[in-house]
Amino acid sequence: MDDIKEKSDFIREIIRQYLNNENEEKDNSERSAKTKKIHTRFPPEPNGYLHIGHAKSICLNFGLASEFGGKCNLRFDDTNPTKEEQEYVDSIKEDIKWLGFDWDSREFYASDYFNRLYEFALILIKKGKAYVCDLSSDEIREFRGTLKEPGRESPYRNRSIDENLRLFEEMRLGRYPDGSKVLRAKIDMSSPNLNMRDPIMYRILRRSHHRTKDKWCIYPTYDWAHGQSDSIEGITHSICTLEFEDHRPLYDWFIEQLEIHHPRQIEFARLNLTYTVMSKRMLLMLVEEKHVSGWDDPRMPTISGMRRRGYPPEAIRNFCSQIGVAKADSTVDFAFLEYIIRENLNKNALRAMAILNPLKVIIDNYPEDLSEELTAINNPEDDSAGTRKVPFSKVIYIEKEDFMEEPPGKFYRLAPGREVRLRYAYFIKCESVVKDDKGNILEVHCTYDPQTKGGDAPDGRKVKATLHWVSEKHSIPAEVRLYNHLFAVENPYKTEEGGDFKDNLNPDSLKVLKDCRLEPSLLNVKPGDIYQFERIGYFCVDIGSTKEKIIFNRTVTLKDEWAKIKKSV
Ligand code: ATP
Ligand code: MG
């Protein structure tokens, strides 16, 4: 949807071959190249909110379907009632839509297939390929062996088919306590692949499920449900992350035993980003332990957090397209994501003037009751955005950091005796400073040159700095939240011995400025509106913002860290 030019990567190559009928793999469809369609799916487990890693998978799966004229399903892999909730289902749907993708009416749930999966299990039992095992979970782990040592067979492995059928039925009927029995596939306890050592297919769990409620007290494992669900939906390309490479032989085995449609599984490297973690389990901990305000805290790498922070969906899609897909794990620099965001906002965001740390400036020779409307450009990158009027008057605010009483060598902004330009307004010159007893600067007194209206001196004299400003009496107050990396280190997973990833949290990831001042054109902003505050960065109106209390979140600064990083590598 963004890049019209043809993309190329190993997955698209596989799909092109498939569509051209070049694939030599077992493809039991009789369809001709013309009618052959691909069918992908995005299969989240509703046990948390989606993060930017999921966005990569969403863009890939939905993107492939639209590029190649196929379909992409949304399927919730909801096999674990202990962790899954309707809230997560709702948020996932909202996030995918917001990213710009649509599953039409193809919203599916693994739990829709619980009956089918149960029947599939009966088929395996009848083939002597699955058995009920009474070992405890600790014993199963112990019997499983290690990468170096083969596993040992369960003493229950050779139960008769009839006994297995009866016990499995009784498991379903609730005759046994939770955890007392499992159904296992009968494969190979000495397989070098641990996933093939009689993996568990069903466990007994008396937990109400967010959709099937109390209908079941046995639940399929993810490994048992996932491949069959893909098969039931007629998925042609089952795209997943690398950690499932070792599960592929198991998924293949199940499907071959059942003799059902065989999707082709393709693994790609998951997205990792510096300065953040990309695991729902860890993100949930941050939420539950209140290290952040919620899943949509603007510091979170979640899609909802990024939305609240002001990242546009097309920028996230562009990011996913730029990083591409590969077979090898890697970590993308957060600065690259910010670079993409900035590039997008530079083109699209309207400009405005806002003062985050106000310093009062009084223009002594400006008439007391005069105010003028000056013309400001809304977006220099987009002529169609037009201009607006900004009021100017005798008392204005500038940023504290734009003034220094004793400026060092390279400080070119306002200082005693020095002249600077006020953007769209006049040249002003600092004449004096008023301080309190403790030496804090209370106000700066300046004079202005009426000849320089609009920002240029008729005598051609130059100034070295242009400052943004707001008129005190016209300005509106606002709270501005400055966000930094959630973690203080590039790789938060790496901890001291005995430490925890949370030890790496950045104590300065949020700074709240309560006394900011905005130009009056921002009075009617709505949550989600994004502006460039001139000379500072991009800011997005928070979802909690009201007319009475305007709140802006910093989306990203203006400074491009990525260019620096790119040069140094
Ligand atoms: P997490 O480890 O964060 O809990 P998960 O893989 O368990 O993630 P799922 O809900 O199972 O989360 O993921 C849905 C889909 O998104 C899967 O196909 C998964 O492979 C993919 N996915 C998850 N994380 C990433 C990532 N970091 N990069 C790319 N794809 C991802
Ligand atoms: Mg998972």
Coordinates of C-alpha atoms and ligand atoms in Angstrom, one line a residue:
M1 CA 0.0 0.0 0.0
D2 CA 2.9 2.4 0.5
D3 CA 5.7 1.1 -1.8
I4 CA 4.3 0.5 -5.2
K5 CA 7.7 -0.7 -6.5
E6 CA 8.1 -4.4 -6.4
K7 CA 9.7 -5.6 -3.2
S8 CA 12.1 -8.5 -3.2
D9 CA 13.2 -10.7 -0.3
F10 CA 13.4 -14.5 0.3
I11 CA 9.7 -14.8 1.3
R12 CA 8.5 -12.9 -1.8
E13 CA 10.7 -15.1 -3.9
I14 CA 9.1 -18.2 -2.5
I15 CA 5.7 -16.8 -3.2
R16 CA 6.5 -15.9 -6.7
Q17 CA 7.8 -19.4 -7.4
Y18 CA 4.7 -20.8 -5.8
L19 CA 2.4 -18.6 -8.0
N20 CA 4.4 -19.6 -11.1
N21 CA 4.0 -23.2 -10.2
E22 CA 7.8 -23.6 -10.0
N23 CA 7.7 -25.0 -6.6
E24 CA 8.7 -28.6 -6.4
E25 CA 7.2 -29.1 -3.0
K26 CA 4.1 -31.2 -2.4
D27 CA 1.3 -29.0 -3.5
N28 CA -1.8 -31.1 -3.7
S29 CA -3.9 -28.3 -5.2
E30 CA -4.9 -28.7 -8.7
R31 CA -5.3 -25.0 -9.3
S32 CA -3.6 -23.5 -12.2
A33 CA -1.1 -20.6 -11.9
K34 CA -3.8 -18.2 -12.9
T35 CA -6.2 -19.1 -10.1
K36 CA -3.7 -19.9 -7.5
K37 CA -3.9 -17.5 -4.7
I38 CA -1.9 -17.0 -1.6
H39 CA -3.5 -17.0 1.8
T40 CA -1.7 -15.8 4.9
R41 CA -2.7 -15.0 8.4
F42 CA -1.7 -12.9 11.4
P43 CA -2.0 -15.2 14.4
P44 CA -1.7 -13.2 17.7
E45 CA -2.2 -14.8 21.1
P46 CA -4.6 -12.4 22.9
N47 CA -2.4 -12.3 26.0
G48 CA -1.2 -8.7 25.7
Y49 CA -1.2 -5.6 23.5
L50 CA 0.6 -5.7 20.2
H51 CA 4.1 -4.2 19.9
I52 CA 6.1 -2.9 16.9
G53 CA 7.5 -6.4 16.4
H54 CA 3.9 -7.6 15.7
A55 CA 3.6 -4.6 13.3
K56 CA 6.4 -6.2 11.3
S57 CA 4.5 -9.4 11.1
I58 CA 1.2 -7.6 10.3
C59 CA 2.7 -5.6 7.5
L60 CA 4.3 -8.7 6.1
N61 CA 1.3 -10.9 6.2
F62 CA -1.3 -8.4 5.2
G63 CA 1.2 -6.8 2.8
L64 CA 1.9 -10.0 1.0
A65 CA -1.8 -10.8 0.6
S66 CA -2.5 -7.4 -1.0
E67 CA 0.7 -7.4 -3.1
F68 CA -0.1 -10.8 -4.6
G69 CA -3.9 -10.5 -4.7
G70 CA -4.5 -13.0 -1.9
K71 CA -6.1 -12.9 1.5
C72 CA -4.9 -12.6 5.0
N73 CA -6.9 -13.8 8.0
L74 CA -6.8 -12.5 11.5
R75 CA -6.7 -15.5 13.8
F76 CA -6.5 -15.4 17.6
D77 CA -4.4 -18.2 18.8
D78 CA -6.4 -18.5 22.1
T79 CA -5.4 -21.8 23.5
N80 CA -4.3 -20.6 26.9
P81 CA -7.3 -19.4 29.0
T82 CA -5.0 -18.5 32.0
K83 CA -3.5 -15.5 30.1
E84 CA -6.1 -14.5 27.6
E85 CA -8.7 -11.8 27.8
Q86 CA -11.3 -10.0 25.7
E87 CA -9.6 -6.7 26.4
Y88 CA -6.6 -7.9 24.5
V89 CA -8.7 -9.2 21.6
D90 CA -10.3 -5.7 21.3
S91 CA -7.0 -3.8 21.5
I92 CA -5.4 -6.1 18.8
K93 CA -8.3 -5.5 16.4
E94 CA -8.1 -1.7 17.0
D95 CA -4.3 -1.7 16.4
I96 CA -4.4 -3.6 13.2
K97 CA -7.2 -1.4 11.8
W98 CA -5.3 1.7 12.9
L99 CA -2.2 0.4 11.1
G100 CA -4.3 0.4 8.0
F101 CA -5.1 -3.3 7.4
D102 CA -8.4 -5.1 7.0
W103 CA -9.3 -8.8 7.5
D104 CA -12.8 -8.3 6.1
S105 CA -15.0 -11.0 7.7
R106 CA -12.1 -13.3 8.3
E107 CA -11.8 -13.0 12.0
F108 CA -11.1 -16.5 13.4
Y109 CA -10.2 -18.0 16.7
A110 CA -8.3 -21.2 17.4
S111 CA -11.0 -21.8 20.0
D112 CA -13.5 -22.0 17.1
Y113 CA -11.6 -25.2 16.2
F114 CA -11.6 -26.9 19.6
N115 CA -14.1 -29.5 18.4
R116 CA -12.1 -30.2 15.2
L117 CA -8.9 -30.4 17.2
Y118 CA -10.5 -32.9 19.5
E119 CA -11.6 -35.0 16.6
F120 CA -8.1 -34.7 15.1
A121 CA -6.7 -36.0 18.4
L122 CA -9.0 -39.0 18.3
I123 CA -7.6 -39.8 14.8
L124 CA -4.1 -39.8 16.2
I125 CA -5.1 -42.0 19.1
K126 CA -6.8 -44.4 16.8
K127 CA -3.7 -44.6 14.7
G128 CA -1.6 -45.4 17.8
K129 CA 0.1 -42.0 17.4
A130 CA -1.1 -40.4 20.7
Y131 CA -1.4 -41.6 24.2
V132 CA -2.6 -40.5 27.6
C133 CA 0.2 -40.0 30.1
D134 CA 0.0 -39.8 33.8
L135 CA 3.5 -38.5 34.5
S136 CA 3.6 -35.2 36.4
S137 CA 4.9 -32.2 34.6
D138 CA 8.2 -32.4 36.5
E139 CA 8.5 -36.0 35.5
I140 CA 7.8 -35.3 31.9
R141 CA 10.5 -32.7 31.9
E142 CA 12.9 -35.1 33.5
F143 CA 12.1 -37.9 31.1
R144 CA 12.5 -35.5 28.2
G145 CA 16.3 -35.6 28.3
T146 CA 18.5 -32.9 27.0
L147 CA 20.1 -31.8 23.8
K148 CA 23.0 -34.2 24.6
E149 CA 21.0 -37.0 26.1
P150 CA 18.1 -38.8 24.6
G151 CA 14.8 -38.9 26.5
R152 CA 13.2 -41.9 28.2
E153 CA 9.9 -43.4 27.3
S154 CA 7.0 -42.8 29.6
P155 CA 5.7 -46.0 31.3
Y156 CA 2.3 -45.0 30.0
R157 CA 3.5 -44.9 26.4
N158 CA 2.2 -48.3 25.4
R159 CA -1.4 -48.1 26.6
S160 CA -3.8 -49.7 24.3
I161 CA -5.7 -47.6 21.8
D162 CA -9.0 -48.4 23.6
E163 CA -7.6 -47.4 26.9
N164 CA -6.3 -44.1 25.4
L165 CA -9.7 -43.4 23.8
R166 CA -11.5 -44.0 27.1
L167 CA -9.0 -42.0 29.2
F168 CA -9.0 -39.1 26.8
E169 CA -12.8 -39.0 26.7
E170 CA -12.8 -39.1 30.6
M171 CA -10.3 -36.2 30.6
R172 CA -12.7 -34.2 28.6
L173 CA -15.6 -35.1 30.8
G174 CA -13.8 -33.8 33.8
R175 CA -13.1 -37.1 35.6
Y176 CA -9.5 -36.2 36.5
P177 CA -8.0 -33.3 38.4
D178 CA -6.1 -30.5 36.7
G179 CA -2.6 -31.5 35.7
S180 CA -3.1 -35.2 36.5
K181 CA -3.0 -36.4 32.9
V182 CA -2.0 -35.2 29.5
L183 CA -2.4 -36.4 25.9
R184 CA 0.9 -36.7 24.2
A185 CA 1.9 -37.4 20.6
K186 CA 3.8 -40.7 20.2
I187 CA 6.8 -39.7 18.1
D188 CA 10.4 -40.4 19.2
M189 CA 11.9 -39.9 22.6
S190 CA 15.4 -40.1 21.2
S191 CA 14.9 -37.5 18.4
P192 CA 17.7 -34.9 18.4
N193 CA 14.8 -32.4 18.2
L194 CA 13.3 -32.0 21.6
N195 CA 10.0 -30.9 20.1
M196 CA 9.6 -34.4 18.7
R197 CA 10.0 -36.2 22.1
D198 CA 6.4 -37.0 22.6
P199 CA 5.1 -33.4 22.9
I200 CA 2.0 -32.6 24.9
M201 CA -1.2 -32.0 22.9
Y202 CA -3.8 -31.6 25.6
R203 CA -3.7 -30.6 29.3
I204 CA -6.5 -30.6 31.9
L205 CA -7.2 -27.1 33.0
R206 CA -10.4 -25.9 34.7
R207 CA -10.3 -22.4 33.6
S208 CA -13.1 -20.4 32.0
H209 CA -12.1 -19.4 28.4
H210 CA -12.9 -15.9 27.2
R211 CA -15.0 -17.4 24.4
T212 CA -15.8 -21.1 25.1
K213 CA -16.5 -20.3 28.8
D214 CA -16.7 -23.5 30.7
K215 CA -17.4 -25.9 27.9
W216 CA -13.9 -27.4 28.0
C217 CA -11.7 -28.5 30.9
I218 CA -9.0 -29.8 28.5
Y219 CA -7.2 -27.3 26.3
P220 CA -4.9 -27.9 23.3
T221 CA -1.3 -26.8 23.5
Y222 CA -0.2 -24.1 21.1
D223 CA 1.9 -26.6 19.2
W224 CA -1.1 -28.9 18.7
A225 CA -3.4 -26.1 17.7
H226 CA -1.3 -23.8 15.6
G227 CA -0.5 -25.9 12.5
Q228 CA -3.9 -27.5 12.3
S229 CA -5.6 -24.1 12.6
D230 CA -3.6 -22.9 9.6
S231 CA -4.5 -26.0 7.8
I232 CA -8.2 -25.7 8.5
E233 CA -8.2 -22.1 7.2
G234 CA -6.4 -23.2 4.0
I235 CA -3.4 -21.0 4.7
T236 CA -0.8 -21.4 1.9
H237 CA 2.1 -19.7 3.6
S238 CA 2.3 -19.9 7.3
I239 CA 4.8 -17.2 8.2
C240 CA 6.3 -17.1 11.6
T241 CA 9.4 -16.1 13.5
L242 CA 12.7 -18.1 13.7
E243 CA 12.1 -19.7 17.0
F244 CA 9.5 -21.9 15.3
E245 CA 12.0 -23.4 12.9
D246 CA 12.5 -26.3 15.3
H247 CA 8.8 -26.8 15.6
R248 CA 8.3 -27.2 11.9
P249 CA 9.1 -30.9 11.9
L250 CA 6.5 -31.4 14.5
Y251 CA 3.9 -29.3 12.7
D252 CA 4.7 -31.3 9.5
W253 CA 4.4 -34.6 11.4
F254 CA 0.9 -33.7 12.7
I255 CA -0.3 -32.7 9.3
E256 CA 1.1 -35.7 7.6
Q257 CA -0.5 -38.0 10.2
L258 CA -3.8 -36.3 9.8
E259 CA -3.5 -36.1 6.0
I260 CA -4.9 -32.6 5.8
H261 CA -4.0 -29.5 3.8
H262 CA -0.3 -28.7 4.3
P263 CA 0.6 -25.0 4.6
R264 CA 4.2 -24.1 3.9
Q265 CA 5.8 -22.6 7.0
I266 CA 8.4 -19.9 6.4
E267 CA 10.4 -18.5 9.3
F268 CA 11.9 -15.0 9.4
A269 CA 13.9 -13.0 12.0
R270 CA 11.9 -11.2 14.6
L271 CA 12.3 -7.5 15.0
N272 CA 14.4 -6.3 18.0
L273 CA 14.9 -2.6 18.8
T274 CA 17.5 -1.0 20.9
Y275 CA 16.5 0.6 24.2
T276 CA 13.4 -1.5 24.5
V277 CA 12.1 -5.0 25.1
M278 CA 9.8 -6.8 22.7
S279 CA 8.1 -9.4 24.8
K280 CA 4.5 -9.3 25.9
R281 CA 5.5 -11.0 29.1
M282 CA 8.0 -8.3 30.0
L283 CA 5.7 -5.5 28.9
L284 CA 2.9 -7.0 31.0
M285 CA 5.2 -6.8 34.0
L286 CA 6.0 -3.2 33.3
V287 CA 2.2 -2.5 33.3
E288 CA 1.3 -4.6 36.3
E289 CA 4.1 -3.2 38.4
K290 CA 3.2 0.3 37.3
H291 CA 6.6 1.2 35.8
V292 CA 4.5 2.8 33.0
S293 CA 1.0 4.2 33.0
G294 CA -0.5 1.4 31.0
W295 CA -0.1 -0.6 27.7
D296 CA -0.5 2.6 25.8
D297 CA 2.1 4.6 27.8
P298 CA 3.9 6.6 25.1
R299 CA 7.2 5.1 26.1
M300 CA 6.0 1.5 25.4
P301 CA 7.0 -0.2 22.2
T302 CA 3.3 -1.1 21.8
I303 CA 1.3 0.0 18.8
S304 CA -1.1 1.8 21.1
G305 CA 1.8 3.5 22.9
M306 CA 3.3 4.6 19.6
R307 CA -0.2 5.9 18.5
R308 CA -0.5 7.9 21.7
R309 CA 3.0 9.2 21.2
G310 CA 2.1 10.5 17.7
Y311 CA 3.8 8.0 15.4
P312 CA 1.7 8.0 12.2
P313 CA 0.6 4.6 11.0
E314 CA 2.1 5.2 7.5
A315 CA 5.4 5.9 9.2
I316 CA 5.3 2.6 11.0
R317 CA 4.4 0.8 7.8
N318 CA 7.2 2.5 6.1
F319 CA 9.6 1.5 8.9
C320 CA 8.5 -2.1 8.6
S321 CA 9.0 -2.0 4.8
Q322 CA 12.5 -0.4 5.2
I323 CA 13.8 -2.9 7.7
G324 CA 12.7 -5.7 5.4
V325 CA 12.7 -9.4 6.2
A326 CA 15.7 -11.6 6.7
K327 CA 16.7 -15.0 8.1
A328 CA 19.2 -13.7 10.6
D329 CA 18.4 -12.1 13.9
S330 CA 19.4 -8.5 14.3
T331 CA 18.6 -5.5 16.3
V332 CA 17.4 -2.3 14.7
D333 CA 18.5 1.0 16.1
F334 CA 15.7 2.9 17.7
A335 CA 17.3 6.0 16.1
F336 CA 16.3 4.5 12.7
L337 CA 12.7 4.3 13.7
E338 CA 12.8 7.9 14.9
Y339 CA 14.4 9.0 11.7
I340 CA 11.5 7.5 9.7
I341 CA 9.0 9.1 12.1
R342 CA 10.7 12.5 11.7
E343 CA 10.9 12.2 8.0
N344 CA 7.1 11.6 7.8
L345 CA 6.3 14.4 10.3
N346 CA 8.5 16.9 8.6
K347 CA 6.4 16.5 5.5
N348 CA 3.1 16.4 7.2
A349 CA 3.1 18.2 10.6
L350 CA 1.9 21.8 10.9
R351 CA 4.3 24.1 12.6
A352 CA 3.5 26.1 15.7
M353 CA 5.4 28.0 18.4
A354 CA 5.5 26.8 21.9
I355 CA 7.6 27.6 24.9
L356 CA 8.4 24.7 27.1
N357 CA 10.4 26.6 29.8
P358 CA 9.2 30.2 29.7
L359 CA 11.4 33.2 30.3
K360 CA 9.6 36.5 30.3
V361 CA 11.0 39.1 27.9
I362 CA 9.7 42.7 28.1
I363 CA 10.2 44.9 25.0
D364 CA 10.6 48.2 26.6
N365 CA 10.1 50.4 23.6
Y366 CA 7.0 48.5 22.3
P367 CA 3.7 50.2 22.9
E368 CA 1.9 49.0 26.0
D369 CA -1.5 48.2 24.5
L370 CA -0.5 47.3 20.9
S371 CA -0.7 43.9 19.5
E372 CA 0.1 42.9 16.0
E373 CA -0.9 39.9 13.9
L374 CA 2.2 38.5 12.2
T375 CA 2.1 36.0 9.4
A376 CA 3.6 32.6 10.0
I377 CA 4.1 29.7 7.6
N378 CA 2.2 26.5 8.5
N379 CA 4.5 24.1 6.8
P380 CA 7.5 25.1 4.7
E381 CA 7.5 21.6 3.2
D382 CA 3.9 22.0 1.9
D383 CA 2.7 25.2 0.3
S384 CA -0.9 24.1 0.4
A385 CA -0.8 24.2 4.2
G386 CA -0.9 28.0 4.0
T387 CA -0.2 30.6 6.7
R388 CA -1.7 31.7 10.0
K389 CA -1.6 34.8 12.1
V390 CA 0.4 34.9 15.3
P391 CA -0.2 37.8 17.8
F392 CA 2.8 39.8 19.0
S393 CA 2.8 42.2 22.0
K394 CA 5.1 43.9 24.5
V395 CA 5.6 40.9 26.8
I396 CA 6.6 37.7 25.3
Y397 CA 8.1 34.4 26.4
I398 CA 11.2 32.7 25.0
E399 CA 12.9 29.5 26.1
K400 CA 15.0 29.8 29.2
E401 CA 17.8 28.0 27.4
D402 CA 17.8 30.7 24.6
F403 CA 19.2 33.3 27.0
M404 CA 22.5 33.3 28.9
E405 CA 23.8 36.1 31.0
E406 CA 27.4 35.1 30.4
P407 CA 27.4 33.2 27.2
P408 CA 30.3 30.9 26.4
G409 CA 32.0 31.1 23.0
K410 CA 29.6 29.2 20.8
F411 CA 26.4 30.5 22.3
Y412 CA 24.9 32.8 19.7
R413 CA 21.4 33.3 21.1
L414 CA 20.2 36.1 23.3
A415 CA 22.6 37.6 25.8
P416 CA 23.1 41.1 27.3
G417 CA 23.9 43.6 24.5
R418 CA 23.2 41.1 21.8
E419 CA 20.6 41.2 19.0
V420 CA 18.6 38.2 17.8
R421 CA 15.6 37.7 15.5
L422 CA 12.2 36.7 16.8
R423 CA 10.8 34.4 14.2
Y424 CA 8.2 36.1 11.9
A425 CA 8.5 39.2 14.1
Y426 CA 11.4 41.6 14.9
F427 CA 15.0 41.9 15.9
I428 CA 15.3 42.5 19.6
K429 CA 18.3 43.5 21.6
C430 CA 18.9 42.6 25.3
E431 CA 19.3 45.7 27.4
S432 CA 19.1 44.4 31.0
V433 CA 18.2 41.6 33.3
V434 CA 16.0 41.5 36.4
K435 CA 16.9 38.9 39.1
D436 CA 15.5 37.9 42.5
D437 CA 17.5 37.9 45.7
K438 CA 18.9 34.5 44.9
G439 CA 20.2 35.5 41.6
N440 CA 17.5 33.7 39.5
I441 CA 16.6 35.6 36.3
L442 CA 13.0 36.8 36.5
E443 CA 12.8 38.8 33.3
V444 CA 14.8 40.1 30.5
H445 CA 14.4 43.6 29.1
C446 CA 14.9 44.2 25.4
T447 CA 14.3 46.9 22.8
Y448 CA 13.0 46.1 19.3
D449 CA 13.8 47.6 16.0
P450 CA 10.4 48.5 14.3
Q451 CA 12.2 48.5 10.9
T452 CA 12.9 44.8 11.1
K453 CA 9.2 43.7 11.0
G454 CA 8.9 40.3 9.3
G455 CA 12.4 39.4 10.3
D456 CA 14.9 41.4 8.1
A457 CA 16.8 44.6 8.7
P458 CA 16.6 47.1 5.9
D459 CA 20.2 48.1 6.5
G460 CA 21.2 44.5 5.9
R461 CA 22.7 43.8 9.3
K462 CA 22.7 40.2 10.4
V463 CA 21.9 38.3 13.6
K464 CA 23.2 34.9 14.4
A465 CA 20.1 33.4 15.9
T466 CA 16.4 33.2 15.4
L467 CA 14.3 32.4 18.4
H468 CA 10.7 31.2 18.7
W469 CA 8.4 33.0 21.1
V470 CA 4.8 33.4 22.2
S471 CA 3.0 36.6 23.3
E472 CA 2.3 36.4 27.0
K473 CA -1.2 37.7 27.0
H474 CA -2.3 35.7 24.0
S475 CA -0.6 32.5 25.0
I476 CA -2.4 29.4 26.3
P477 CA -1.0 27.2 29.1
A478 CA -0.2 23.5 28.5
E479 CA 1.4 20.5 30.0
V480 CA 4.1 18.9 27.9
R481 CA 5.5 15.4 28.5
L482 CA 9.0 14.8 27.3
Y483 CA 9.7 11.1 26.7
N484 CA 13.0 9.4 26.5
H485 CA 14.0 5.8 26.0
L486 CA 12.2 3.5 28.4
F487 CA 15.5 1.8 29.1
A488 CA 18.8 3.4 29.9
V489 CA 20.9 0.8 28.0
E490 CA 20.8 -0.4 24.4
N491 CA 20.2 -4.0 25.3
P492 CA 17.9 -4.2 28.3
Y493 CA 17.8 -8.0 28.3
K494 CA 21.4 -8.0 29.4
T495 CA 21.6 -7.8 33.2
E496 CA 24.1 -8.2 36.0
E497 CA 24.1 -11.6 37.5
G498 CA 21.0 -12.1 39.5
G499 CA 19.6 -8.9 38.0
D500 CA 16.4 -8.2 36.2
F501 CA 15.7 -6.4 33.0
K502 CA 13.8 -3.8 35.0
D503 CA 17.1 -2.8 36.6
N504 CA 17.8 -1.2 33.2
L505 CA 14.8 1.1 33.2
N506 CA 15.7 4.7 32.5
P507 CA 14.8 6.8 35.6
D508 CA 14.6 9.8 33.3
S509 CA 12.3 8.4 30.7
L510 CA 9.5 10.9 31.4
K511 CA 9.8 14.6 32.3
V512 CA 6.6 16.5 32.8
L513 CA 6.6 20.2 32.2
K514 CA 3.6 21.9 33.7
D515 CA 4.0 25.5 32.8
C516 CA 4.4 25.6 29.1
R517 CA 3.0 28.3 26.8
L518 CA 1.5 27.8 23.4
E519 CA 0.6 30.2 20.6
P520 CA -3.2 30.8 20.6
S521 CA -3.8 29.0 17.4
L522 CA -3.5 25.7 19.3
L523 CA -6.5 26.4 21.5
N524 CA -8.8 24.0 19.7
V525 CA -6.4 21.0 19.3
K526 CA -7.9 17.5 19.5
P527 CA -6.2 14.3 20.8
G528 CA -4.0 12.9 18.1
D529 CA -3.2 16.2 16.4
I530 CA 0.5 16.5 15.7
Y531 CA 2.6 19.6 15.4
Q532 CA 6.1 20.6 15.0
F533 CA 7.0 23.0 17.8
E534 CA 9.5 25.1 16.0
R535 CA 13.1 24.5 17.0
I536 CA 12.1 21.8 19.5
G537 CA 10.5 18.7 18.0
Y538 CA 7.2 17.0 17.1
F539 CA 4.4 16.9 19.6
C540 CA 1.1 15.1 19.7
V541 CA -2.0 16.0 21.7
D542 CA -2.5 13.3 24.3
I543 CA -5.7 11.3 24.5
G544 CA -6.3 12.8 28.0
S545 CA -6.0 16.4 26.7
T546 CA -9.0 18.7 27.1
K547 CA -9.7 22.3 26.3
E548 CA -9.2 23.2 30.0
K549 CA -6.0 21.2 30.3
I550 CA -4.1 20.8 27.1
I551 CA -1.5 18.0 27.1
F552 CA 1.1 17.4 24.5
N553 CA 3.4 14.3 24.2
R554 CA 6.8 14.7 22.6
T555 CA 6.8 12.4 19.7
V556 CA 10.4 12.9 18.6
T557 CA 13.0 15.6 18.8
L558 CA 14.3 17.4 15.8
K559 CA 17.8 16.2 16.2
D560 CA 18.7 13.3 13.9
E561 CA 20.7 10.8 15.8
W562 CA 20.5 8.3 13.0
A563 CA 22.6 10.3 10.5
K564 CA 25.4 10.3 13.1
I565 CA 25.1 6.6 13.8
K566 CA 24.9 5.8 10.1
K567 CA 28.1 7.7 9.5
S568 CA 30.0 5.9 12.2
V569 CA 29.2 2.4 11.0
Ligands
ATP1 P1 5.9 -12.1 22.5 O1 7.1 -12.9 22.6 O2 6.1 -10.6 22.5 O3 4.9 -12.5 23.5 P2 4.7 -13.7 20.6 O4 5.4 -14.2 19.4 O5 4.4 -14.7 21.7 O6 5.3 -12.4 21.1 P3 2.2 -13.8 19.3 O7 0.9 -13.1 19.7 O8 2.3 -15.2 19.4 O9 3.3 -13.1 20.2 O10 2.6 -13.2 17.9 C1 1.8 -13.1 16.8 C2 2.6 -13.1 15.5 O11 3.5 -12.0 15.6 C3 3.4 -14.3 15.4 O12 3.3 -14.8 14.1 C4 4.8 -13.9 15.8 O13 5.7 -14.7 15.1 C5 4.8 -12.5 15.3 N1 5.8 -11.7 16.1 C6 5.8 -11.6 17.5 N2 6.9 -10.9 17.9 C7 7.5 -10.5 16.7 C8 8.7 -9.7 16.5 N3 9.4 -9.1 17.5 N4 9.0 -9.5 15.2 C9 8.3 -10.0 14.2 N5 7.2 -10.8 14.4 C10 6.8 -11.0 15.6
MG2 MG 3.7 -16.5 21.2

